[in-house]
XYZ file of C-alpha atoms in Angstrom:
269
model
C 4.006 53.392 176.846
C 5.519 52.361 173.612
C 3.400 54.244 171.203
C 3.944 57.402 172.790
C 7.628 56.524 172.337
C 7.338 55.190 169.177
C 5.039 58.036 167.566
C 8.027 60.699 168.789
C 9.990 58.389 166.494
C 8.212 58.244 163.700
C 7.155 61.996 164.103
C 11.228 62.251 163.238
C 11.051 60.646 160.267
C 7.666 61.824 158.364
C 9.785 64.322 156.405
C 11.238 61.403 154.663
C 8.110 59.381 154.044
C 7.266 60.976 150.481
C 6.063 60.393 147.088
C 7.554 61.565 143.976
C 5.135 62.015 140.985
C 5.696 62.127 137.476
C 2.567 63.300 135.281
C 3.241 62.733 131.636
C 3.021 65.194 128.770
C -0.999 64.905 126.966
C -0.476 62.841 123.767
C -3.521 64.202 122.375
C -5.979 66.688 123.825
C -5.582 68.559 126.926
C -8.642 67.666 127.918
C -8.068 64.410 127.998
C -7.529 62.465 131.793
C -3.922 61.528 131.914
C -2.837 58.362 134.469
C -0.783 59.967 137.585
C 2.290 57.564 137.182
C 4.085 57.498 140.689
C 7.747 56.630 141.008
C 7.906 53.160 143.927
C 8.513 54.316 147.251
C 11.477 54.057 149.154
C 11.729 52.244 152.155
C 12.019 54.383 155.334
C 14.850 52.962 157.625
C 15.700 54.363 160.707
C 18.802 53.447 162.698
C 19.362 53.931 166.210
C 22.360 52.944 168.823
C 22.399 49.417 169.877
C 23.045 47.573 172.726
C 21.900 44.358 174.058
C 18.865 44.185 175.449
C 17.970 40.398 175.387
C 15.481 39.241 172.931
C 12.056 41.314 172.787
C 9.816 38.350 174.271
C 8.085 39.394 177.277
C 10.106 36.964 179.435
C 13.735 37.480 178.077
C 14.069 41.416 177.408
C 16.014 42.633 179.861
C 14.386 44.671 182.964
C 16.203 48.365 181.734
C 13.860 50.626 179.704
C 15.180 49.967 175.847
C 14.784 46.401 176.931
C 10.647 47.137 177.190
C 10.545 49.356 174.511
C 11.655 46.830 171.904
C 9.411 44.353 173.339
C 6.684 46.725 172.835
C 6.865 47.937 169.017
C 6.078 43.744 168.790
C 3.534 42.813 171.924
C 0.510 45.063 171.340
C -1.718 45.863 174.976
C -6.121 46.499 175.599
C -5.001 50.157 175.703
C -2.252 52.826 175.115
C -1.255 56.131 176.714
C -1.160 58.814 173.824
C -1.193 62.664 174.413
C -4.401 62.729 175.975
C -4.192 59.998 178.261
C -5.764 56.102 177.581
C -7.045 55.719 174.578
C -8.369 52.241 173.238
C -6.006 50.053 171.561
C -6.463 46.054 171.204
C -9.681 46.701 172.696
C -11.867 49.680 170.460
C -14.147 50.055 173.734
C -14.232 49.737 177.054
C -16.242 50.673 179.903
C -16.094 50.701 184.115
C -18.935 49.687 186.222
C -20.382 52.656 189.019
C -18.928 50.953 191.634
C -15.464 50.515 190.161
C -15.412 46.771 190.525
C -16.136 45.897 186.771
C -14.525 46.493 183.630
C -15.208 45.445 179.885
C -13.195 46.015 177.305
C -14.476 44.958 173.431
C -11.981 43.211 171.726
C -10.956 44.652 168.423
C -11.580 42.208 165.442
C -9.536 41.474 162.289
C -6.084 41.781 164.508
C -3.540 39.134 163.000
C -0.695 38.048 164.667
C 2.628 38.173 162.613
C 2.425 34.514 161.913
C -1.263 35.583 160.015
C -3.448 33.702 162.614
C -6.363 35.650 164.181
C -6.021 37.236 167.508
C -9.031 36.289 169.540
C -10.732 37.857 172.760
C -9.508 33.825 173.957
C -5.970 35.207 173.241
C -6.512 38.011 175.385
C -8.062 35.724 178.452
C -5.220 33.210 178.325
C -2.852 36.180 178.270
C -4.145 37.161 181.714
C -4.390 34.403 183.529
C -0.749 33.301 181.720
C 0.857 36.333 182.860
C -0.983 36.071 186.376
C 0.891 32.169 186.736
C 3.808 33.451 185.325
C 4.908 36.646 185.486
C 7.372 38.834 182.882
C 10.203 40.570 183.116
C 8.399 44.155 183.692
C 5.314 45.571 183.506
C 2.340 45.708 185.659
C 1.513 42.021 184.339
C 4.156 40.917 187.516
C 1.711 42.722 190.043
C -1.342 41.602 188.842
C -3.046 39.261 191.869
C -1.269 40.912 194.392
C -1.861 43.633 196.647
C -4.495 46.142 195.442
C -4.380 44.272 192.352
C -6.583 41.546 192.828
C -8.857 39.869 190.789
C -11.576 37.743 191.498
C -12.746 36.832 188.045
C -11.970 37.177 184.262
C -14.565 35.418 181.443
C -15.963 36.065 178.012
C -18.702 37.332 176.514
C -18.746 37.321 172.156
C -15.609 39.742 172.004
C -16.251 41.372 175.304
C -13.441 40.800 178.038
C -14.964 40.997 181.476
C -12.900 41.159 184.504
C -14.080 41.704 187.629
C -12.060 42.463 190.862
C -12.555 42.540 194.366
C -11.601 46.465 195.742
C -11.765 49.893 194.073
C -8.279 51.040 192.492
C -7.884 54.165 190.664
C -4.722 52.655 188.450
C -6.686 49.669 187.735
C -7.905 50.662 184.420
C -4.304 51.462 183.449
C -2.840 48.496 184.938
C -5.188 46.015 183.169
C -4.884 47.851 179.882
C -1.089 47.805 179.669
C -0.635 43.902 180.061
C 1.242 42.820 176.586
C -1.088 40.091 174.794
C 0.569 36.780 174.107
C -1.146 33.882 171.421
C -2.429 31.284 172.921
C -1.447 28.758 170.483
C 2.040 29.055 171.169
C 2.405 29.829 174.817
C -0.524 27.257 175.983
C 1.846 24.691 176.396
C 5.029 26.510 177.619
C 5.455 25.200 181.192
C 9.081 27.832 181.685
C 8.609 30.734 179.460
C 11.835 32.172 181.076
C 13.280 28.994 178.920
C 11.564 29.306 175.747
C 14.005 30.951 173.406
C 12.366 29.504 170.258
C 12.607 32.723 167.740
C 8.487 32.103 168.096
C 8.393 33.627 171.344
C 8.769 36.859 169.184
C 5.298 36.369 167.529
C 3.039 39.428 168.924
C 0.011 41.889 166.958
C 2.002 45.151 168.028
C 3.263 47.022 164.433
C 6.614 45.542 164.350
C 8.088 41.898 163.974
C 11.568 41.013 165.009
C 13.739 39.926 161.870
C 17.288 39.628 163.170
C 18.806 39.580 166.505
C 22.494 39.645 167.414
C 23.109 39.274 171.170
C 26.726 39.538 170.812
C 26.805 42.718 168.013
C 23.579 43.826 170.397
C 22.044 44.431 166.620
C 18.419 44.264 166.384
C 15.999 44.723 162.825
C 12.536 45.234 163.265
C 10.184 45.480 160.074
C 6.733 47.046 160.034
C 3.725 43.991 159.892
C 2.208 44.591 156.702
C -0.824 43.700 158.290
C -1.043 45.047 161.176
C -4.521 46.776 162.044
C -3.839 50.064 163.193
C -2.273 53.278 161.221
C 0.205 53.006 158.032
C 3.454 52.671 159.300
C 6.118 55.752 158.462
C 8.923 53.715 158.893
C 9.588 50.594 157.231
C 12.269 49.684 159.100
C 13.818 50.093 162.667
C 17.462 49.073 162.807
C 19.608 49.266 166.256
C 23.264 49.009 165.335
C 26.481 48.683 167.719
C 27.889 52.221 168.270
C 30.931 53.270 170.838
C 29.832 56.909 170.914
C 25.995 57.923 169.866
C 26.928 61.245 169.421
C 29.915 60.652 166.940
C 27.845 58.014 165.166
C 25.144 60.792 164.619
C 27.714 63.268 163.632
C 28.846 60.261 161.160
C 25.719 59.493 159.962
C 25.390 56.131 161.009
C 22.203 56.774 163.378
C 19.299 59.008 162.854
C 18.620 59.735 166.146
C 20.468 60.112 169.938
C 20.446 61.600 172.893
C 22.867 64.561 174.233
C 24.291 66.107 176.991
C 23.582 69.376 177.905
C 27.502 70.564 176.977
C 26.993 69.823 173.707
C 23.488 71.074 173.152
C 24.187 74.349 171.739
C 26.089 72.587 169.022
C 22.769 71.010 167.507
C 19.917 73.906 168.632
């Protein structure tokens, strides 16, 4: 899933993310407290190759990979995959009946979206049954209703998020806790999302926002939400810029990061 992705990125650039601090020279005693004085920050940008990947709604990203990871540093999910399997995300809780037919998941308050509305366990309902009418580009949100996905019933309870389905399935808790969450008070009355190309469709929770998007250049910004609920972002700024070669642009300096081939992988060990 994306934060496992996106942690591997920022893991890359925590070396940069530092403070300088200045501590003045006592005026008087030595005794006396002295005021840590802290130079401002620098933003952390990281730049990556480009490429278009259509714009990181859940309906107009294209199907390939980079596509789905874009759309994911903006359209946060119930739950993520991290190093030691699912751990709660949009939802802090969740649990599974005995008999595998039930599943609850307790809807995490004080999430904003980026246009600083509240994200409600509502938002997460209409996302569901959205997604189930019209389904995205990728994801397991395309499946869901079909085959040994079915379900026979979704409903609230406070900030609990019931759904309730009709045959045991192993990948069930995964499936329903990767579906991106969409706000309800600007997809409620979409009737085509595949149409909607308003730059709202690019309001998620997740712990970036789309700032710029050039489908010709295949340029994309993203900027960490300042209010986003979950850790402190380490970078402050994700760019993807057009490159011809990702390994000469590296060598250049004008990505951070990119893949290689195993011929030249002794030359960077």
């Amino acid at each position: 899933m994306a934060m496992l992705a996106l942690s591997l990125l920022l893991s890359f650039s925590a070396c940069k993310d530092k403070q300088t601090e200045i501590t003045p020279e006592p005026e008087t005693s030595p005794e006396e407290v002295q005021e840590e004085i802290q130079t401002p920050k620098e933003p952390v940008i990281i730049s990556l190759a480009g490429g278009d990947y259509g714009y990181p709604s859940p309906y107009l990203h294209y199907s390939r990979g980079p596509g789905s990871f874009k759309m994911q540093l903006v359209f946060d999910s119930l739950l993520e995959r991290g190093e030691k399997g699912t751990i709660p995300w949009l939802a802090e809780s969740y649990s599974v009946s005995e008999d595998g037919l039930t599943y609850s998941f307790k809807i995490r308050e004080g999430v904003k979206w980026h246009d600083g509305k509240d994200m409600t366990p509502e938002d997460v309902k209409f996302s569901f049954e959205y997604q189930m009418e019209n389904p995205p580009v990728s994801g397991i949100s395309t499946t869901l209703g079909k085959g040994d996905n079915i379900i026979e019933s979704m409903s609230l309870d406070g900030n609990d998020f019931i759904v309730k389905v009709s045959q045991k399935n192993a990948a069930m808790l995964e499936n329903l806790g990767s579906v991106r969450i969409i706000p309800k008070h600007i997809w409620e009355n979409i009737d085509n999302p595949k149409e909607f190309t308003d730059e709202i469709c690019g309001i998620g929770c997740g712990p970036y926002k789309i700032t710029d998007y050039d489908k010709e250049q295949g340029a994309y910004k993203f900027e960490a939400f300042k209010d986003y609920w979950g850790q402190n972002h380490l970078v402050d700024e994700i760019r993807f810029v057009p490159v011809s070669d990702g390994i000469l642009a590296f060598d250049k300096g004008e990505i951070d990061l990119t893949g290689i081939t195993p011929d030249v992988y002794e030359k960077y060990a």
